[in-house]
Amino acid sequence: MYQWFVFTHLVGLVLFAFAHGASAFVALRLPGQRDRALVASYLETSQLATRTMYVGLLLLLIGGAGAATINDFWTKPWVLGSIVVLIVVIALMYMLGTGYYARLRGQLAGTDGAAPMSDEALAAYLDERRPRILAGIGILALLLIIWLMVLKPG
């Protein structure tokens, strides 16, 4: 049964990395864009990828929790460290990314009776370094979790 949980964990990881990678590349492509239709299309693509990412994350969590339970890994420092890193990164990504892109989607289209954002406002919004900061956090977290899971310190 352990192998099935590890398999589920790895399938979830691949699906998560594939979908989240697509969303990340879209985010890195947005700065410098000025074509409103292209920006809207990129945002839609990112939103679709993010939905798939959550399926991968769910599989990753189910498989990891099952494998940790079967082998009594819950008290191992590398498992606890991985969980802490995951929680911190999810919180940071949500705080820094979700609101930023939700506001962009809303302002680009114009919501609650407000006019869509001007081209100047769009340019200023997209020229932020937020996508690079999010990418840096994600890459560092992924490397740290890989290190914890492969080398199993502690």
Short mmCIF file of C-alpha atoms in Angstrom, two decimals:
data_model
loop_
_atom_site.label_atom_id
_atom_site.label_comp_id
_atom_site.label_asym_id
_atom_site.label_seq_id
_atom_site.Cartn_x
_atom_site.Cartn_y
_atom_site.Cartn_z
CA MET A 1 0.00 0.00 0.00
CA TYR A 2 2.93 2.33 0.72
CA GLN A 3 4.00 2.27 -2.94
CA TRP A 4 0.49 3.31 -4.02
CA PHE A 5 0.59 6.30 -1.71
CA VAL A 6 4.05 7.26 -2.99
CA PHE A 7 2.76 6.83 -6.56
CA THR A 8 -0.22 9.09 -5.78
CA HIS A 9 2.12 11.60 -4.14
CA LEU A 10 4.38 11.68 -7.22
CA VAL A 11 1.48 11.88 -9.69
CA GLY A 12 0.18 14.81 -7.67
CA LEU A 13 3.62 16.40 -7.72
CA VAL A 14 3.91 16.09 -11.51
CA LEU A 15 0.40 17.46 -12.07
CA PHE A 16 1.03 20.28 -9.58
CA ALA A 17 4.38 21.22 -11.15
CA PHE A 18 2.99 21.03 -14.70
CA ALA A 19 -0.06 23.18 -14.01
CA HIS A 20 1.59 25.61 -11.63
CA GLY A 21 4.52 25.96 -14.00
CA ALA A 22 2.14 27.04 -16.74
CA SER A 23 0.62 29.63 -14.44
CA ALA A 24 4.06 30.82 -13.33
CA PHE A 25 5.28 31.28 -16.89
CA VAL A 26 2.15 33.28 -17.68
CA ALA A 27 2.83 35.48 -14.64
CA LEU A 28 6.40 36.05 -15.79
CA ARG A 29 5.18 36.92 -19.28
CA LEU A 30 2.68 39.58 -18.14
CA PRO A 31 5.12 42.37 -17.25
CA GLY A 32 5.74 44.47 -20.33
CA GLN A 33 2.49 43.41 -22.01
CA ARG A 34 0.18 46.21 -23.08
CA ASP A 35 -2.36 44.42 -25.26
CA ARG A 36 -5.48 44.18 -23.08
CA ALA A 37 -6.88 41.17 -24.96
CA LEU A 38 -3.57 39.32 -24.61
CA VAL A 39 -3.37 40.11 -20.89
CA ALA A 40 -6.95 38.87 -20.41
CA SER A 41 -6.14 35.69 -22.35
CA TYR A 42 -3.01 35.07 -20.27
CA LEU A 43 -5.01 35.57 -17.08
CA GLU A 44 -7.64 33.08 -18.25
CA THR A 45 -4.94 30.52 -19.10
CA SER A 46 -3.37 31.04 -15.69
CA GLN A 47 -6.72 30.58 -13.95
CA LEU A 48 -7.34 27.30 -15.79
CA ALA A 49 -3.86 26.06 -14.88
CA THR A 50 -4.37 27.04 -11.25
CA ARG A 51 -7.55 24.95 -11.00
CA THR A 52 -5.61 21.93 -12.28
CA MET A 53 -2.80 22.75 -9.86
CA TYR A 54 -5.19 22.33 -6.92
CA VAL A 55 -6.09 18.82 -8.10
CA GLY A 56 -2.37 18.00 -8.19
CA LEU A 57 -1.88 19.50 -4.73
CA LEU A 58 -4.75 17.41 -3.36
CA LEU A 59 -3.27 14.20 -4.80
CA LEU A 60 0.17 15.19 -3.50
CA LEU A 61 -1.23 15.72 0.00
CA ILE A 62 -3.29 12.52 0.03
CA GLY A 63 -0.36 10.43 -1.17
CA GLY A 64 2.11 12.07 1.21
CA ALA A 65 -0.18 11.77 4.21
CA GLY A 66 -0.94 8.14 3.41
CA ALA A 67 2.74 7.25 2.99
CA ALA A 68 3.67 9.09 6.20
CA THR A 69 0.93 7.31 8.12
CA ILE A 70 1.78 3.81 6.89
CA ASN A 71 5.49 4.20 7.68
CA ASP A 72 4.99 6.26 10.85
CA PHE A 73 6.93 9.21 9.40
CA TRP A 74 4.88 11.96 11.08
CA THR A 75 7.51 12.55 13.77
CA LYS A 76 10.43 12.69 11.33
CA PRO A 77 11.99 16.18 11.08
CA TRP A 78 12.08 16.09 7.27
CA VAL A 79 8.33 15.41 7.11
CA LEU A 80 7.50 18.13 9.60
CA GLY A 81 9.88 20.51 7.81
CA SER A 82 8.20 19.78 4.48
CA ILE A 83 4.79 20.51 5.97
CA VAL A 84 5.99 23.78 7.49
CA VAL A 85 7.56 24.88 4.20
CA LEU A 86 4.38 23.96 2.32
CA ILE A 87 2.13 25.89 4.72
CA VAL A 88 4.39 28.97 4.68
CA VAL A 89 4.64 28.95 0.90
CA ILE A 90 0.90 28.49 0.39
CA ALA A 91 0.27 31.41 2.75
CA LEU A 92 2.85 33.64 1.03
CA MET A 93 1.65 32.75 -2.46
CA TYR A 94 -1.94 33.42 -1.47
CA MET A 95 -1.14 36.74 0.21
CA LEU A 96 1.15 38.01 -2.53
CA GLY A 97 -0.38 36.44 -5.62
CA THR A 98 -4.08 35.73 -5.36
CA GLY A 99 -5.21 39.24 -4.49
CA TYR A 100 -2.84 40.81 -7.00
CA TYR A 101 -4.16 38.78 -9.94
CA ALA A 102 -7.79 38.93 -8.78
CA ARG A 103 -7.56 42.74 -8.66
CA LEU A 104 -5.94 42.76 -12.10
CA ARG A 105 -8.75 40.62 -13.54
CA GLY A 106 -11.40 42.84 -11.99
CA GLN A 107 -9.80 46.15 -12.91
CA LEU A 108 -9.00 45.02 -16.43
CA ALA A 109 -12.67 44.25 -17.07
CA GLY A 110 -14.13 46.92 -14.82
CA THR A 111 -16.17 45.61 -11.90
CA ASP A 112 -18.91 46.91 -9.64
CA GLY A 113 -19.86 49.60 -12.15
CA ALA A 114 -16.30 50.95 -12.33
CA ALA A 115 -14.71 51.63 -15.68
CA PRO A 116 -11.92 49.31 -16.83
CA MET A 117 -8.45 50.48 -15.84
CA SER A 118 -6.70 52.85 -18.20
CA ASP A 119 -3.80 51.74 -20.39
CA GLU A 120 -1.46 53.76 -18.16
CA ALA A 121 -2.81 52.11 -15.01
CA LEU A 122 -2.49 48.67 -16.65
CA ALA A 123 1.13 49.39 -17.60
CA ALA A 124 1.95 50.54 -14.06
CA TYR A 125 0.20 47.53 -12.51
CA LEU A 126 2.01 45.03 -14.75
CA ASP A 127 5.43 46.59 -14.25
CA GLU A 128 5.57 45.45 -10.64
CA ARG A 129 8.19 42.89 -9.58
CA ARG A 130 5.57 40.71 -7.93
CA PRO A 131 5.77 37.83 -10.47
CA ARG A 132 9.54 37.53 -9.95
CA ILE A 133 9.15 37.58 -6.18
CA LEU A 134 6.51 34.84 -6.36
CA ALA A 135 8.70 32.78 -8.71
CA GLY A 136 11.66 33.14 -6.34
CA ILE A 137 9.60 32.02 -3.35
CA GLY A 138 8.23 29.04 -5.27
CA ILE A 139 11.61 27.91 -6.61
CA LEU A 140 13.30 28.17 -3.22
CA ALA A 141 10.46 26.31 -1.52
CA LEU A 142 10.49 23.54 -4.12
CA LEU A 143 14.25 23.12 -3.79
CA LEU A 144 13.98 23.04 0.00
CA ILE A 145 11.21 20.43 -0.05
CA ILE A 146 13.16 18.29 -2.55
CA TRP A 147 16.22 18.55 -0.31
CA LEU A 148 14.17 17.52 2.74
CA MET A 149 12.54 14.58 0.98
CA VAL A 150 15.68 13.23 -0.71
CA LEU A 151 18.29 13.72 2.04
CA LYS A 152 15.86 13.27 4.97
CA PRO A 153 17.88 15.26 7.52
CA GLY A 154 17.31 14.60 11.21
#
